[in-house]
CSV table of C-alpha atoms in Angstrom, one decimal:
chain,number,residue,atom,x,y,z
E,1,GLY,CA,5.5,14.3,-12.5
E,2,ALA,CA,7.8,11.4,-12.0
E,3,GLY,CA,6.1,10.0,-9.0
E,4,VAL,CA,3.0,10.3,-6.8
E,5,SER,CA,3.4,13.4,-4.7
E,6,GLN,CA,1.5,13.9,-1.4
E,7,SER,CA,1.3,17.0,0.8
E,8,PRO,CA,1.8,17.8,3.5
E,9,ARG,CA,4.2,15.1,4.6
E,10,TYR,CA,3.2,15.6,8.2
E,11,LYS,CA,0.1,17.2,9.8
E,12,VAL,CA,-0.7,17.8,13.4
E,13,ALA,CA,-4.3,18.7,14.0
E,14,LYS,CA,-6.2,19.5,17.2
E,15,ARG,CA,-9.2,17.3,17.8
E,16,GLY,CA,-12.2,18.8,16.1
E,17,GLN,CA,-10.2,20.5,13.4
E,18,ASP,CA,-10.8,19.9,9.7
E,19,VAL,CA,-7.8,18.8,7.5
E,20,ALA,CA,-7.2,18.4,3.8
E,21,LEU,CA,-4.6,16.1,2.4
E,22,ARG,CA,-3.5,16.4,-1.2
E,23,CYS,CA,-2.4,13.8,-3.8
E,24,ASP,CA,-0.8,14.6,-7.1
E,25,PRO,CA,-0.8,11.4,-9.1
E,26,ILE,CA,1.5,10.5,-12.0
E,27,SER,CA,0.5,12.4,-15.1
E,28,GLY,CA,-1.8,10.4,-17.2
E,29,HIS,CA,-2.8,7.9,-14.5
E,30,VAL,CA,-6.5,7.2,-14.7
E,31,SER,CA,-7.0,5.4,-11.4
E,32,LEU,CA,-6.3,6.9,-8.0
E,33,PHE,CA,-6.7,5.3,-4.6
E,34,TRP,CA,-6.6,6.5,-1.0
E,35,TYR,CA,-5.5,4.2,1.8
E,36,GLN,CA,-5.3,4.6,5.6
E,37,GLN,CA,-2.4,2.9,7.3
E,38,ALA,CA,-2.4,2.6,11.1
E,39,LEU,CA,0.9,2.0,12.9
E,40,GLY,CA,2.2,-1.6,12.3
E,41,GLN,CA,-0.6,-2.4,10.0
E,42,GLY,CA,-1.0,-2.8,6.2
E,43,PRO,CA,-2.8,-0.1,4.2
E,44,GLU,CA,-6.6,-0.2,4.4
E,45,PHE,CA,-8.6,0.8,1.3
E,46,LEU,CA,-10.6,4.0,1.6
E,47,THR,CA,-11.7,5.1,-1.8
E,48,TYR,CA,-11.1,4.8,-5.6
E,49,PHE,CA,-11.4,7.2,-8.5
E,50,GLN,CA,-11.4,6.5,-12.2
E,51,ASN,CA,-10.7,9.9,-13.7
E,52,GLU,CA,-13.0,12.3,-11.8
E,53,ALA,CA,-15.6,9.6,-11.0
E,54,GLN,CA,-15.5,8.2,-7.4
E,55,LEU,CA,-16.4,4.6,-8.2
E,56,ASP,CA,-15.9,3.1,-4.7
E,57,LYS,CA,-16.0,4.8,-1.4
E,58,SER,CA,-16.8,1.8,0.7
E,59,GLY,CA,-13.7,2.1,2.8
E,60,LEU,CA,-14.4,5.6,4.2
E,61,PRO,CA,-14.8,5.0,7.9
E,62,SER,CA,-17.4,7.7,8.5
E,63,ASP,CA,-19.2,10.6,6.9
E,64,ARG,CA,-16.5,12.8,8.3
E,65,PHE,CA,-14.3,11.6,5.5
E,66,PHE,CA,-14.7,13.0,2.0
E,67,ALA,CA,-12.6,12.7,-1.1
E,68,GLU,CA,-12.7,14.4,-4.5
E,69,ARG,CA,-10.9,14.5,-7.8
E,70,PRO,CA,-12.8,17.2,-9.7
E,71,GLU,CA,-10.6,17.4,-12.8
E,72,GLY,CA,-9.4,13.8,-12.9
E,73,SER,CA,-5.9,14.6,-11.7
E,74,VAL,CA,-5.2,16.0,-8.3
E,75,SER,CA,-7.2,14.5,-5.4
E,76,THR,CA,-8.0,15.8,-2.0
E,77,LEU,CA,-9.0,13.8,1.0
E,78,LYS,CA,-10.8,15.9,3.6
E,79,ILE,CA,-11.4,14.8,7.2
E,80,GLN,CA,-13.9,16.9,9.2
E,81,ARG,CA,-13.9,17.2,12.9
E,82,THR,CA,-10.8,15.1,13.3
E,83,GLN,CA,-10.7,12.5,16.1
E,84,GLN,CA,-7.7,10.8,17.7
E,85,GLU,CA,-8.6,7.5,16.0
E,86,ASP,CA,-8.0,9.3,12.7
E,87,SER,CA,-4.3,9.4,13.5
E,88,ALA,CA,-2.6,7.4,10.8
E,89,VAL,CA,-0.6,7.6,7.6
E,90,TYR,CA,-2.7,8.3,4.6
E,91,LEU,CA,-1.3,6.9,1.4
E,92,CYS,CA,-2.3,7.7,-2.2
E,93,ALA,CA,-1.6,5.5,-5.1
E,94,SER,CA,-2.2,5.9,-8.8
E,95,SER,CA,-2.2,3.5,-11.8
E,96,LEU,CA,-2.3,3.9,-15.5
E,97,ASN,CA,-5.5,1.9,-15.9
E,98,ASP,CA,-7.9,-0.2,-13.9
E,99,ARG,CA,-5.7,-3.3,-14.4
E,100,GLY,CA,-3.1,-1.8,-12.0
E,101,ASP,CA,-0.4,-1.2,-14.6
E,102,GLY,CA,2.2,1.2,-13.1
E,103,TYR,CA,0.6,1.1,-9.7
E,104,THR,CA,2.7,3.5,-7.6
E,105,PHE,CA,2.3,4.8,-4.1
E,106,GLY,CA,3.1,8.2,-2.7
E,107,SER,CA,5.1,8.7,0.5
E,108,GLY,CA,2.0,9.4,2.5
E,109,THR,CA,0.9,12.1,4.9
E,110,ARG,CA,1.3,11.3,8.5
E,111,LEU,CA,-1.7,12.8,10.4
E,112,THR,CA,-1.5,13.1,14.2
E,113,VAL,CA,-4.6,14.3,16.0
E,114,VAL,CA,-3.9,15.7,19.5
N,1,LYS,CA,-13.5,-12.5,1.6
N,2,ASN,CA,-10.0,-11.7,0.2
N,3,GLN,CA,-7.3,-12.3,2.8
N,4,VAL,CA,-3.6,-12.2,3.0
N,5,GLU,CA,-1.5,-13.8,5.7
N,6,GLN,CA,2.2,-13.2,6.1
N,7,SER,CA,4.8,-14.8,8.2
N,8,PRO,CA,6.8,-14.2,10.3
N,9,GLN,CA,5.3,-11.0,11.6
N,10,SER,CA,8.8,-9.8,12.5
N,11,LEU,CA,12.3,-11.1,11.9
N,12,ILE,CA,15.8,-10.0,13.0
N,13,ILE,CA,18.8,-11.3,11.1
N,14,LEU,CA,22.5,-10.6,11.0
N,15,GLU,CA,23.9,-8.6,8.1
N,16,GLY,CA,25.0,-10.8,5.3
N,17,LYS,CA,22.5,-13.6,6.1
N,18,ASN,CA,19.7,-14.8,3.9
N,19,CYS,CA,16.0,-14.9,4.8
N,20,THR,CA,12.7,-16.0,3.4
N,21,LEU,CA,9.3,-14.3,4.0
N,22,GLN,CA,6.1,-16.2,3.4
N,23,CYS,CA,2.7,-15.1,2.0
N,24,ASN,CA,-0.6,-17.1,1.8
N,25,TYR,CA,-3.5,-15.4,0.1
N,26,THR,CA,-7.1,-16.0,-0.9
N,27,VAL,CA,-8.0,-13.7,-3.7
N,28,SER,CA,-10.4,-14.5,-6.5
N,29,PRO,CA,-10.1,-13.8,-9.3
N,30,PHE,CA,-6.3,-13.6,-9.3
N,31,SER,CA,-4.3,-11.5,-11.7
N,32,ASN,CA,-0.9,-11.0,-10.3
N,33,LEU,CA,1.0,-10.8,-7.0
N,34,ARG,CA,3.4,-8.1,-5.9
N,35,TRP,CA,5.9,-7.7,-3.2
N,36,TYR,CA,6.4,-4.3,-1.8
N,37,LYS,CA,9.1,-2.9,0.5
N,38,GLN,CA,8.0,-0.1,2.8
N,39,ASP,CA,10.7,1.9,4.7
N,40,THR,CA,9.6,3.6,7.9
N,41,GLY,CA,7.8,6.8,7.0
N,42,ARG,CA,7.6,6.1,3.3
N,43,GLY,CA,5.1,4.7,0.9
N,44,PRO,CA,5.4,1.1,-0.4
N,45,VAL,CA,7.8,0.5,-3.3
N,46,SER,CA,7.2,-2.4,-5.7
N,47,LEU,CA,9.9,-5.1,-5.7
N,48,THR,CA,8.4,-7.8,-8.0
N,49,ILE,CA,5.3,-8.4,-10.0
N,50,MET,CA,4.3,-12.0,-10.9
N,51,THR,CA,1.4,-13.2,-13.0
N,52,PHE,CA,-0.2,-16.6,-12.3
N,53,SER,CA,2.0,-18.2,-15.1
N,54,GLU,CA,5.3,-17.1,-13.4
N,55,ASN,CA,6.9,-19.2,-10.8
N,56,THR,CA,9.9,-17.0,-9.9
N,57,LYS,CA,11.1,-13.5,-10.5
N,58,SER,CA,14.3,-11.8,-9.3
N,59,ASN,CA,15.2,-8.2,-8.6
N,60,GLY,CA,18.8,-8.0,-7.6
N,61,ARG,CA,19.1,-9.7,-4.2
N,62,TYR,CA,15.3,-10.2,-4.0
N,63,THR,CA,13.8,-13.4,-5.5
N,64,ALA,CA,10.1,-14.0,-5.3
N,65,THR,CA,8.3,-17.3,-5.9
N,66,LEU,CA,4.7,-18.0,-6.7
N,67,ASP,CA,2.5,-21.1,-6.5
N,68,ALA,CA,-0.8,-20.0,-7.9
N,69,ASP,CA,-2.4,-23.4,-7.3
N,70,THR,CA,-1.7,-23.4,-3.5
N,71,LYS,CA,-1.9,-19.5,-3.4
N,72,GLN,CA,1.5,-19.2,-1.7
N,73,SER,CA,4.3,-16.9,-2.4
N,74,SER,CA,7.7,-16.3,-0.8
N,75,LEU,CA,10.3,-13.5,-1.0
N,76,HIS,CA,13.9,-14.6,-0.5
N,77,ILE,CA,16.5,-12.0,0.4
N,78,THR,CA,20.1,-12.9,-0.3
N,79,ALA,CA,23.1,-11.4,1.5
N,80,SER,CA,21.1,-9.0,3.6
N,81,GLN,CA,22.2,-5.4,4.0
N,82,LEU,CA,21.3,-2.9,6.8
N,83,SER,CA,19.2,-1.0,4.2
N,84,ASP,CA,17.0,-4.1,3.8
N,85,SER,CA,15.5,-3.2,7.2
N,86,ALA,CA,11.8,-2.4,6.4
N,87,SER,CA,8.4,-3.9,6.2
N,88,TYR,CA,7.7,-6.3,3.3
N,89,ILE,CA,4.1,-6.5,2.1
N,90,CYS,CA,2.6,-9.1,-0.2
N,91,VAL,CA,-0.3,-7.9,-2.3
N,92,PRO,CA,-2.4,-10.1,-4.6
N,93,PHE,CA,-4.2,-8.2,-7.3
N,94,SER,CA,-7.5,-9.2,-8.8
N,95,GLY,CA,-8.5,-8.6,-12.4
N,96,GLY,CA,-10.5,-5.5,-13.2
N,97,TYR,CA,-10.3,-2.5,-10.9
N,98,GLN,CA,-7.6,-2.9,-8.4
N,99,LYS,CA,-9.1,-2.7,-5.0
N,100,VAL,CA,-6.3,-4.6,-3.4
N,101,THR,CA,-6.1,-6.4,-0.1
N,102,PHE,CA,-2.9,-5.9,1.9
N,103,GLY,CA,-1.4,-8.1,4.5
N,104,THR,CA,0.1,-6.6,7.6
N,105,GLY,CA,3.5,-7.4,6.3
N,106,THR,CA,6.7,-8.8,7.8
N,107,LYS,CA,8.9,-6.3,9.6
N,108,LEU,CA,12.5,-7.2,8.9
N,109,GLN,CA,15.4,-5.8,10.9
N,110,VAL,CA,19.0,-6.4,9.7
N,111,ILE,CA,21.6,-5.9,12.4
N,112,PRO,CA,25.3,-5.5,12.1
């Protein structure tokens, strides 16, 4: 597609519920990134894929967070047993290569855990 | 540790006025520096990209400067408009895989 598409745009989850956030990167983009952005803060790195390989997951805050990109295109960020501190905007970005060419963000998914 | 500091944290200016936002960074190795505009509830959108050999780059009313020696950058907004109200984030990129470090940004509010 023309841009990075994320869905849903908004998600309200009850504490303890599992959620899945989807990212559809720009067609042909090799690299895909997930970020977590708390209110009033800059994005914080969560994880990075090159094609289907998850090369860096050092930013995932706990083992409740899991990301996958099985066919090297669409990616899903899953959060199990959500907690209130998981409330944030989750941003996905993709780039053509690992040099950052064409680095583009999606509009994000705002997750609110109640 | 890679770090980015932006100032001011927030800024209110009158419509039509100019303003300058500052960014100091410590990133090594350094490949390029990008300024992003992030509207409330949206993802960041790239305004300018500068490599270490570029001192200045313009995009309409936005002009970015870069001093790669002192690791400082600025974003100058000319003749501000209400639609410029947003957060502006400075992002230095390293070579290789782009695990970037974001600053907290400058929140700009343009008032009539």
